[in-house]
Amino acid sequence: MFEFCYLANSLLAVYLAADLYCEDMCTNSFVKFILHRDHLFHLIYSLAFGPLIWAIFMNGDRMYFHSPQHLISVFIHLDPSLLAWMIRWENDTVPFDEYYAPNWSYSAIMTTYKYFMALALPVYVIWAISYYTWIFIMKRSRLDDDTYKMSFKDATKKGHMAYNLINATNIPMINELLYMVFHAIAATVSIYVASVLYNSYVLNTIMVGVLFTAASWNASYKYTKLIHNDEMDSIKAHEKDNKTNQE
């Protein structure tokens, strides 16, 4: 539960709760500032279309309808982006011109990026320090426990996109720091991508379609591979039976 995706989903839950109840019930000015809908939404948007969606590509999330584990993984990475897209574009406050006349100027994108980073950076730093302390220091024994799932273990498996970067040395502590550095760089770059998407309805909508396609493709590829392996095993067994009968 210390993974970054759970934090982003928790913030989304707080936003929805604040949207439903806090506008009339919250009287404390500090609480109102923290739960300000615009600030909180933009924070969620930067995370939803930043670090979260790229986990679908990095981790190869699969839309297996028969597997609760895989469906939950897809849901926690994909659902915040769907809600963020809907809140960003499907409301009456967005001028019509913004839909099909995106502002792709460097200054506009950088303004959005700086604003997103100002919101996301404090949250990310607090999470990173907490994650490293809890996972790599306090619960270090669980790194060797195969039943305990974490993104760090997935990233250190052969075949993962970040495998060669994270396993650059034979010293575990250095590899763990490399993982945190790689995670931070990926988050920073992905939030810049989120800034571009925020300024374009068309690109943002295309990205949502790409996410669904990626999750479906990952699942269909795995299904096809399993079916192919089953067919090959069946053919080999049939050939073995024929050979036995001929003898």
PDB file of C-alpha atoms in Angstrom:
ATOM      1  CA  MET A   1       0.000   0.000   0.000  1.00  0.00           C
ATOM      2  CA  PHE A   2       3.042   2.295  -0.065  1.00  0.00           C
ATOM      3  CA  GLU A   3       3.238   2.348  -3.867  1.00  0.00           C
ATOM      4  CA  PHE A   4       2.789   5.713  -5.553  1.00  0.00           C
ATOM      5  CA  CYS A   5      -0.390   4.656  -7.347  1.00  0.00           C
ATOM      6  CA  TYR A   6      -2.181   4.165  -4.018  1.00  0.00           C
ATOM      7  CA  LEU A   7      -1.236   7.687  -2.978  1.00  0.00           C
ATOM      8  CA  ALA A   8      -2.631   9.136  -6.212  1.00  0.00           C
ATOM      9  CA  ASN A   9      -5.876   7.188  -5.808  1.00  0.00           C
ATOM     10  CA  SER A  10      -6.148   8.330  -2.183  1.00  0.00           C
ATOM     11  CA  LEU A  11      -5.808  11.950  -3.306  1.00  0.00           C
ATOM     12  CA  LEU A  12      -8.520  11.324  -5.883  1.00  0.00           C
ATOM     13  CA  ALA A  13     -10.803   9.977  -3.129  1.00  0.00           C
ATOM     14  CA  VAL A  14     -10.090  13.087  -1.025  1.00  0.00           C
ATOM     15  CA  TYR A  15     -10.898  15.298  -4.018  1.00  0.00           C
ATOM     16  CA  LEU A  16     -14.221  13.562  -4.648  1.00  0.00           C
ATOM     17  CA  ALA A  17     -15.093  13.739  -0.947  1.00  0.00           C
ATOM     18  CA  ALA A  18     -14.152  17.432  -0.821  1.00  0.00           C
ATOM     19  CA  ASP A  19     -16.210  18.106  -3.922  1.00  0.00           C
ATOM     20  CA  LEU A  20     -19.242  16.429  -2.363  1.00  0.00           C
ATOM     21  CA  TYR A  21     -19.053  17.666   1.228  1.00  0.00           C
ATOM     22  CA  CYS A  22     -16.337  20.192   1.956  1.00  0.00           C
ATOM     23  CA  GLU A  23     -17.634  23.186   0.038  1.00  0.00           C
ATOM     24  CA  ASP A  24     -20.439  23.722   2.554  1.00  0.00           C
ATOM     25  CA  MET A  25     -19.119  21.890   5.618  1.00  0.00           C
ATOM     26  CA  CYS A  26     -15.473  22.979   5.849  1.00  0.00           C
ATOM     27  CA  THR A  27     -15.064  26.265   7.724  1.00  0.00           C
ATOM     28  CA  ASN A  28     -11.353  26.167   8.544  1.00  0.00           C
ATOM     29  CA  SER A  29      -9.472  28.403   6.069  1.00  0.00           C
ATOM     30  CA  PHE A  30      -6.365  26.175   6.069  1.00  0.00           C
ATOM     31  CA  VAL A  31      -8.459  23.087   5.286  1.00  0.00           C
ATOM     32  CA  LYS A  32     -10.227  24.996   2.555  1.00  0.00           C
ATOM     33  CA  PHE A  33      -6.863  25.945   1.030  1.00  0.00           C
ATOM     34  CA  ILE A  34      -5.532  22.361   1.178  1.00  0.00           C
ATOM     35  CA  LEU A  35      -8.725  20.954  -0.285  1.00  0.00           C
ATOM     36  CA  HIS A  36      -9.168  23.771  -2.788  1.00  0.00           C
ATOM     37  CA  ARG A  37     -10.743  22.011  -5.719  1.00  0.00           C
ATOM     38  CA  ASP A  38      -8.651  23.663  -8.427  1.00  0.00           C
ATOM     39  CA  HIS A  39      -5.299  22.984  -6.738  1.00  0.00           C
ATOM     40  CA  LEU A  40      -6.261  19.452  -5.776  1.00  0.00           C
ATOM     41  CA  PHE A  41      -7.622  18.653  -9.215  1.00  0.00           C
ATOM     42  CA  HIS A  42      -4.522  19.898 -11.003  1.00  0.00           C
ATOM     43  CA  LEU A  43      -2.361  17.863  -8.648  1.00  0.00           C
ATOM     44  CA  ILE A  44      -4.422  14.756  -9.431  1.00  0.00           C
ATOM     45  CA  TYR A  45      -4.335  15.500 -13.169  1.00  0.00           C
ATOM     46  CA  SER A  46      -0.539  15.849 -13.158  1.00  0.00           C
ATOM     47  CA  LEU A  47      -0.192  12.495 -11.381  1.00  0.00           C
ATOM     48  CA  ALA A  48      -2.927  10.688 -13.314  1.00  0.00           C
ATOM     49  CA  PHE A  49      -1.543  11.619 -16.735  1.00  0.00           C
ATOM     50  CA  GLY A  50       2.017  11.592 -15.428  1.00  0.00           C
ATOM     51  CA  PRO A  51       3.513   8.737 -13.394  1.00  0.00           C
ATOM     52  CA  LEU A  52       0.352   6.601 -13.218  1.00  0.00           C
ATOM     53  CA  ILE A  53      -0.379   6.046 -16.895  1.00  0.00           C
ATOM     54  CA  TRP A  54       3.219   5.218 -17.730  1.00  0.00           C
ATOM     55  CA  ALA A  55       3.040   2.356 -15.257  1.00  0.00           C
ATOM     56  CA  ILE A  56       0.659   0.693 -17.728  1.00  0.00           C
ATOM     57  CA  PHE A  57       3.463   0.626 -20.297  1.00  0.00           C
ATOM     58  CA  MET A  58       6.344   0.010 -17.904  1.00  0.00           C
ATOM     59  CA  ASN A  59       4.651  -2.792 -15.951  1.00  0.00           C
ATOM     60  CA  GLY A  60       2.710  -4.237 -18.871  1.00  0.00           C
ATOM     61  CA  ASP A  61      -0.678  -4.028 -17.119  1.00  0.00           C
ATOM     62  CA  ARG A  62      -3.120  -6.506 -18.652  1.00  0.00           C
ATOM     63  CA  MET A  63      -6.901  -6.279 -18.800  1.00  0.00           C
ATOM     64  CA  TYR A  64      -7.552  -9.870 -17.689  1.00  0.00           C
ATOM     65  CA  PHE A  65     -11.266 -10.033 -16.900  1.00  0.00           C
ATOM     66  CA  HIS A  66     -10.827 -13.381 -15.129  1.00  0.00           C
ATOM     67  CA  SER A  67      -8.076 -12.088 -12.826  1.00  0.00           C
ATOM     68  CA  PRO A  68      -9.018  -9.704  -9.976  1.00  0.00           C
ATOM     69  CA  GLN A  69      -5.341  -8.943  -9.365  1.00  0.00           C
ATOM     70  CA  HIS A  70      -4.729  -7.767 -12.935  1.00  0.00           C
ATOM     71  CA  LEU A  71      -8.032  -5.881 -13.133  1.00  0.00           C
ATOM     72  CA  ILE A  72      -7.263  -4.014  -9.911  1.00  0.00           C
ATOM     73  CA  SER A  73      -3.823  -3.095 -11.253  1.00  0.00           C
ATOM     74  CA  VAL A  74      -5.371  -1.712 -14.456  1.00  0.00           C
ATOM     75  CA  PHE A  75      -8.093   0.078 -12.473  1.00  0.00           C
ATOM     76  CA  ILE A  76      -5.779   1.913 -10.060  1.00  0.00           C
ATOM     77  CA  HIS A  77      -3.544   3.083 -12.929  1.00  0.00           C
ATOM     78  CA  LEU A  78      -6.281   3.910 -15.453  1.00  0.00           C
ATOM     79  CA  ASP A  79      -9.296   5.106 -13.465  1.00  0.00           C
ATOM     80  CA  PRO A  80      -7.736   8.389 -12.192  1.00  0.00           C
ATOM     81  CA  SER A  81      -6.846   9.404 -15.758  1.00  0.00           C
ATOM     82  CA  LEU A  82     -10.413   8.740 -16.964  1.00  0.00           C
ATOM     83  CA  LEU A  83     -11.886  10.863 -14.176  1.00  0.00           C
ATOM     84  CA  ALA A  84      -9.256  13.572 -14.720  1.00  0.00           C
ATOM     85  CA  TRP A  85     -10.042  13.648 -18.454  1.00  0.00           C
ATOM     86  CA  MET A  86     -13.779  13.921 -17.782  1.00  0.00           C
ATOM     87  CA  ILE A  87     -13.393  16.679 -15.179  1.00  0.00           C
ATOM     88  CA  ARG A  88     -10.910  18.586 -17.378  1.00  0.00           C
ATOM     89  CA  TRP A  89     -12.973  18.581 -20.561  1.00  0.00           C
ATOM     90  CA  GLU A  90     -16.555  17.469 -19.938  1.00  0.00           C
ATOM     91  CA  ASN A  91     -17.812  20.560 -18.128  1.00  0.00           C
ATOM     92  CA  ASP A  92     -19.401  23.860 -19.015  1.00  0.00           C
ATOM     93  CA  THR A  93     -16.460  26.007 -17.898  1.00  0.00           C
ATOM     94  CA  VAL A  94     -14.143  25.025 -20.769  1.00  0.00           C
ATOM     95  CA  PRO A  95     -14.430  27.464 -23.695  1.00  0.00           C
ATOM     96  CA  PHE A  96     -15.311  25.774 -26.990  1.00  0.00           C
ATOM     97  CA  ASP A  97     -12.165  27.121 -28.648  1.00  0.00           C
ATOM     98  CA  GLU A  98      -9.985  25.230 -26.161  1.00  0.00           C
ATOM     99  CA  TYR A  99     -11.178  21.881 -27.498  1.00  0.00           C
ATOM    100  CA  TYR A 100      -9.818  22.190 -31.022  1.00  0.00           C
ATOM    101  CA  ALA A 101      -7.397  25.119 -30.754  1.00  0.00           C
ATOM    102  CA  PRO A 102      -4.794  23.859 -28.276  1.00  0.00           C
ATOM    103  CA  ASN A 103      -2.236  26.256 -26.870  1.00  0.00           C
ATOM    104  CA  TRP A 104       1.013  24.482 -27.689  1.00  0.00           C
ATOM    105  CA  SER A 105       3.272  27.465 -27.249  1.00  0.00           C
ATOM    106  CA  TYR A 106       6.403  26.838 -25.229  1.00  0.00           C
ATOM    107  CA  SER A 107       5.450  29.465 -22.670  1.00  0.00           C
ATOM    108  CA  ALA A 108       1.967  27.980 -22.119  1.00  0.00           C
ATOM    109  CA  ILE A 109       3.278  24.442 -21.685  1.00  0.00           C
ATOM    110  CA  MET A 110       6.080  25.572 -19.364  1.00  0.00           C
ATOM    111  CA  THR A 111       3.642  27.618 -17.286  1.00  0.00           C
ATOM    112  CA  THR A 112       1.461  24.532 -16.862  1.00  0.00           C
ATOM    113  CA  TYR A 113       4.511  22.364 -16.157  1.00  0.00           C
ATOM    114  CA  LYS A 114       5.863  24.699 -13.467  1.00  0.00           C
ATOM    115  CA  TYR A 115       2.447  24.845 -11.832  1.00  0.00           C
ATOM    116  CA  PHE A 116       2.084  21.056 -11.916  1.00  0.00           C
ATOM    117  CA  MET A 117       5.578  20.587 -10.486  1.00  0.00           C
ATOM    118  CA  ALA A 118       4.915  23.115  -7.707  1.00  0.00           C
ATOM    119  CA  LEU A 119       1.906  21.016  -6.694  1.00  0.00           C
ATOM    120  CA  ALA A 120       3.381  17.556  -7.261  1.00  0.00           C
ATOM    121  CA  LEU A 121       6.967  17.985  -6.038  1.00  0.00           C
ATOM    122  CA  PRO A 122       6.239  18.352  -2.286  1.00  0.00           C
ATOM    123  CA  VAL A 123       3.861  15.377  -2.425  1.00  0.00           C
ATOM    124  CA  TYR A 124       6.381  13.301  -4.354  1.00  0.00           C
ATOM    125  CA  VAL A 125       9.296  14.120  -2.039  1.00  0.00           C
ATOM    126  CA  ILE A 126       7.274  13.178   1.055  1.00  0.00           C
ATOM    127  CA  TRP A 127       6.212   9.916  -0.603  1.00  0.00           C
ATOM    128  CA  ALA A 128       9.761   9.077  -1.791  1.00  0.00           C
ATOM    129  CA  ILE A 129      11.280   9.581   1.672  1.00  0.00           C
ATOM    130  CA  SER A 130       8.484   7.580   3.314  1.00  0.00           C
ATOM    131  CA  TYR A 131       8.721   4.797   0.714  1.00  0.00           C
ATOM    132  CA  TYR A 132      12.489   4.440   0.985  1.00  0.00           C
ATOM    133  CA  THR A 133      12.376   4.461   4.791  1.00  0.00           C
ATOM    134  CA  TRP A 134       9.563   1.925   5.016  1.00  0.00           C
ATOM    135  CA  ILE A 135      10.495  -0.474   2.195  1.00  0.00           C
ATOM    136  CA  PHE A 136      14.285  -0.405   2.131  1.00  0.00           C
ATOM    137  CA  ILE A 137      15.008   0.168   5.838  1.00  0.00           C
ATOM    138  CA  MET A 138      12.150  -0.805   8.141  1.00  0.00           C
ATOM    139  CA  LYS A 139      10.764  -3.683   6.045  1.00  0.00           C
ATOM    140  CA  ARG A 140      13.953  -4.727   4.310  1.00  0.00           C
ATOM    141  CA  SER A 141      13.405  -8.412   5.124  1.00  0.00           C
ATOM    142  CA  ARG A 142      10.375  -8.414   2.817  1.00  0.00           C
ATOM    143  CA  LEU A 143      12.556  -7.785  -0.222  1.00  0.00           C
ATOM    144  CA  ASP A 144      13.380 -11.501  -0.195  1.00  0.00           C
ATOM    145  CA  ASP A 145       9.766 -12.545   0.443  1.00  0.00           C
ATOM    146  CA  ASP A 146       8.208 -13.680  -2.843  1.00  0.00           C
ATOM    147  CA  THR A 147       4.684 -13.276  -1.447  1.00  0.00           C
ATOM    148  CA  TYR A 148       5.208  -9.549  -0.825  1.00  0.00           C
ATOM    149  CA  LYS A 149       4.556  -7.634  -4.048  1.00  0.00           C
ATOM    150  CA  MET A 150       6.124  -4.266  -4.834  1.00  0.00           C
ATOM    151  CA  SER A 151       7.056  -2.275  -7.921  1.00  0.00           C
ATOM    152  CA  PHE A 152      10.756  -2.452  -7.049  1.00  0.00           C
ATOM    153  CA  LYS A 153      10.697  -6.243  -7.396  1.00  0.00           C
ATOM    154  CA  ASP A 154       8.950  -5.986 -10.756  1.00  0.00           C
ATOM    155  CA  ALA A 155      11.549  -3.509 -11.989  1.00  0.00           C
ATOM    156  CA  THR A 156      14.408  -5.833 -11.016  1.00  0.00           C
ATOM    157  CA  LYS A 157      13.042  -8.738 -13.062  1.00  0.00           C
ATOM    158  CA  LYS A 158      14.534  -9.551 -16.443  1.00  0.00           C
ATOM    159  CA  GLY A 159      12.362  -8.238 -19.244  1.00  0.00           C
ATOM    160  CA  HIS A 160      11.349  -5.052 -17.426  1.00  0.00           C
ATOM    161  CA  MET A 161      12.174  -1.836 -19.274  1.00  0.00           C
ATOM    162  CA  ALA A 162      14.226  -0.511 -16.354  1.00  0.00           C
ATOM    163  CA  TYR A 163      16.025  -3.774 -15.531  1.00  0.00           C
ATOM    164  CA  ASN A 164      19.463  -2.814 -16.898  1.00  0.00           C
ATOM    165  CA  LEU A 165      19.356   0.649 -15.321  1.00  0.00           C
ATOM    166  CA  ILE A 166      18.365  -0.531 -11.854  1.00  0.00           C
ATOM    167  CA  ASN A 167      20.675  -3.565 -11.772  1.00  0.00           C
ATOM    168  CA  ALA A 168      23.735  -1.612 -12.859  1.00  0.00           C
ATOM    169  CA  THR A 169      25.822  -2.796  -9.888  1.00  0.00           C
ATOM    170  CA  ASN A 170      26.143  -5.796  -7.587  1.00  0.00           C
ATOM    171  CA  ILE A 171      25.502  -3.665  -4.507  1.00  0.00           C
ATOM    172  CA  PRO A 172      21.821  -3.842  -3.451  1.00  0.00           C
ATOM    173  CA  MET A 173      21.748  -0.463  -1.683  1.00  0.00           C
ATOM    174  CA  ILE A 174      23.099   1.338  -4.752  1.00  0.00           C
ATOM    175  CA  ASN A 175      20.558  -0.437  -6.978  1.00  0.00           C
ATOM    176  CA  GLU A 176      17.783   0.656  -4.620  1.00  0.00           C
ATOM    177  CA  LEU A 177      18.946   4.264  -4.845  1.00  0.00           C
ATOM    178  CA  LEU A 178      19.127   3.925  -8.626  1.00  0.00           C
ATOM    179  CA  TYR A 179      15.529   2.741  -8.590  1.00  0.00           C
ATOM    180  CA  MET A 180      14.432   5.811  -6.636  1.00  0.00           C
ATOM    181  CA  VAL A 181      16.414   8.118  -8.939  1.00  0.00           C
ATOM    182  CA  PHE A 182      14.984   6.448 -12.049  1.00  0.00           C
ATOM    183  CA  HIS A 183      11.477   6.708 -10.566  1.00  0.00           C
ATOM    184  CA  ALA A 184      11.971  10.432  -9.855  1.00  0.00           C
ATOM    185  CA  ILE A 185      13.291  11.138 -13.368  1.00  0.00           C
ATOM    186  CA  ALA A 186      10.431   9.204 -14.958  1.00  0.00           C
ATOM    187  CA  ALA A 187       7.901  11.097 -12.811  1.00  0.00           C
ATOM    188  CA  THR A 188       9.425  14.466 -13.744  1.00  0.00           C
ATOM    189  CA  VAL A 189       9.398  13.708 -17.476  1.00  0.00           C
ATOM    190  CA  SER A 190       5.904  12.228 -17.385  1.00  0.00           C
ATOM    191  CA  ILE A 191       4.510  15.312 -15.633  1.00  0.00           C
ATOM    192  CA  TYR A 192       5.864  17.377 -18.530  1.00  0.00           C
ATOM    193  CA  VAL A 193       3.905  15.108 -20.879  1.00  0.00           C
ATOM    194  CA  ALA A 194       0.850  15.696 -18.680  1.00  0.00           C
ATOM    195  CA  SER A 195       1.374  19.445 -19.175  1.00  0.00           C
ATOM    196  CA  VAL A 196       1.212  18.994 -22.936  1.00  0.00           C
ATOM    197  CA  LEU A 197      -1.907  16.825 -22.690  1.00  0.00           C
ATOM    198  CA  TYR A 198      -3.589  19.357 -20.413  1.00  0.00           C
ATOM    199  CA  ASN A 199      -3.411  21.944 -23.187  1.00  0.00           C
ATOM    200  CA  SER A 200      -4.871  19.723 -25.917  1.00  0.00           C
ATOM    201  CA  TYR A 201      -8.295  18.083 -25.898  1.00  0.00           C
ATOM    202  CA  VAL A 202      -7.449  15.990 -28.959  1.00  0.00           C
ATOM    203  CA  LEU A 203      -4.121  14.682 -27.634  1.00  0.00           C
ATOM    204  CA  ASN A 204      -5.628  14.057 -24.218  1.00  0.00           C
ATOM    205  CA  THR A 205      -8.478  12.042 -25.734  1.00  0.00           C
ATOM    206  CA  ILE A 206      -6.094  10.085 -27.963  1.00  0.00           C
ATOM    207  CA  MET A 207      -3.980   9.234 -24.921  1.00  0.00           C
ATOM    208  CA  VAL A 208      -7.021   7.802 -23.118  1.00  0.00           C
ATOM    209  CA  GLY A 209      -7.663   5.588 -26.152  1.00  0.00           C
ATOM    210  CA  VAL A 210      -4.003   4.549 -26.234  1.00  0.00           C
ATOM    211  CA  LEU A 211      -4.179   3.522 -22.574  1.00  0.00           C
ATOM    212  CA  PHE A 212      -7.169   1.255 -23.166  1.00  0.00           C
ATOM    213  CA  THR A 213      -5.499  -0.154 -26.271  1.00  0.00           C
ATOM    214  CA  ALA A 214      -2.252  -0.834 -24.390  1.00  0.00           C
ATOM    215  CA  ALA A 215      -3.994  -2.649 -21.524  1.00  0.00           C
ATOM    216  CA  SER A 216      -6.075  -4.690 -23.993  1.00  0.00           C
ATOM    217  CA  TRP A 217      -3.075  -5.407 -26.219  1.00  0.00           C
ATOM    218  CA  ASN A 218      -0.982  -6.624 -23.299  1.00  0.00           C
ATOM    219  CA  ALA A 219      -3.788  -9.005 -22.331  1.00  0.00           C
ATOM    220  CA  SER A 220      -4.470 -10.252 -25.887  1.00  0.00           C
ATOM    221  CA  TYR A 221      -0.756 -10.792 -26.520  1.00  0.00           C
ATOM    222  CA  LYS A 222      -0.502 -12.923 -23.398  1.00  0.00           C
ATOM    223  CA  TYR A 223      -3.678 -14.828 -24.280  1.00  0.00           C
ATOM    224  CA  THR A 224      -2.358 -15.486 -27.787  1.00  0.00           C
ATOM    225  CA  LYS A 225       0.947 -16.707 -26.394  1.00  0.00           C
ATOM    226  CA  LEU A 226      -0.812 -19.062 -23.965  1.00  0.00           C
ATOM    227  CA  ILE A 227      -3.073 -20.423 -26.704  1.00  0.00           C
ATOM    228  CA  HIS A 228      -0.073 -20.890 -28.992  1.00  0.00           C
ATOM    229  CA  ASN A 229       1.824 -22.776 -26.287  1.00  0.00           C
ATOM    230  CA  ASP A 230      -1.219 -24.983 -25.584  1.00  0.00           C
ATOM    231  CA  GLU A 231      -1.576 -25.738 -29.292  1.00  0.00           C
ATOM    232  CA  MET A 232       2.112 -26.570 -29.595  1.00  0.00           C
ATOM    233  CA  ASP A 233       1.913 -28.881 -26.565  1.00  0.00           C
ATOM    234  CA  SER A 234      -1.141 -30.558 -28.092  1.00  0.00           C
ATOM    235  CA  ILE A 235       0.613 -31.041 -31.436  1.00  0.00           C
ATOM    236  CA  LYS A 236       3.706 -32.471 -29.755  1.00  0.00           C
ATOM    237  CA  ALA A 237       1.585 -34.851 -27.674  1.00  0.00           C
ATOM    238  CA  HIS A 238      -0.315 -35.951 -30.804  1.00  0.00           C
ATOM    239  CA  GLU A 239       2.927 -36.555 -32.713  1.00  0.00           C
ATOM    240  CA  LYS A 240       4.281 -38.542 -29.771  1.00  0.00           C
ATOM    241  CA  ASP A 241       1.149 -40.726 -29.702  1.00  0.00           C
ATOM    242  CA  ASN A 242       1.372 -41.352 -33.452  1.00  0.00           C
ATOM    243  CA  LYS A 243       5.008 -42.331 -33.145  1.00  0.00           C
ATOM    244  CA  THR A 244       4.211 -44.695 -30.270  1.00  0.00           C
ATOM    245  CA  ASN A 245       1.382 -46.339 -32.265  1.00  0.00           C
ATOM    246  CA  GLN A 246       3.624 -46.837 -35.298  1.00  0.00           C
ATOM    247  CA  GLU A 247       6.194 -48.598 -33.188  1.00  0.00           C
TER     248      GLU A 247
END
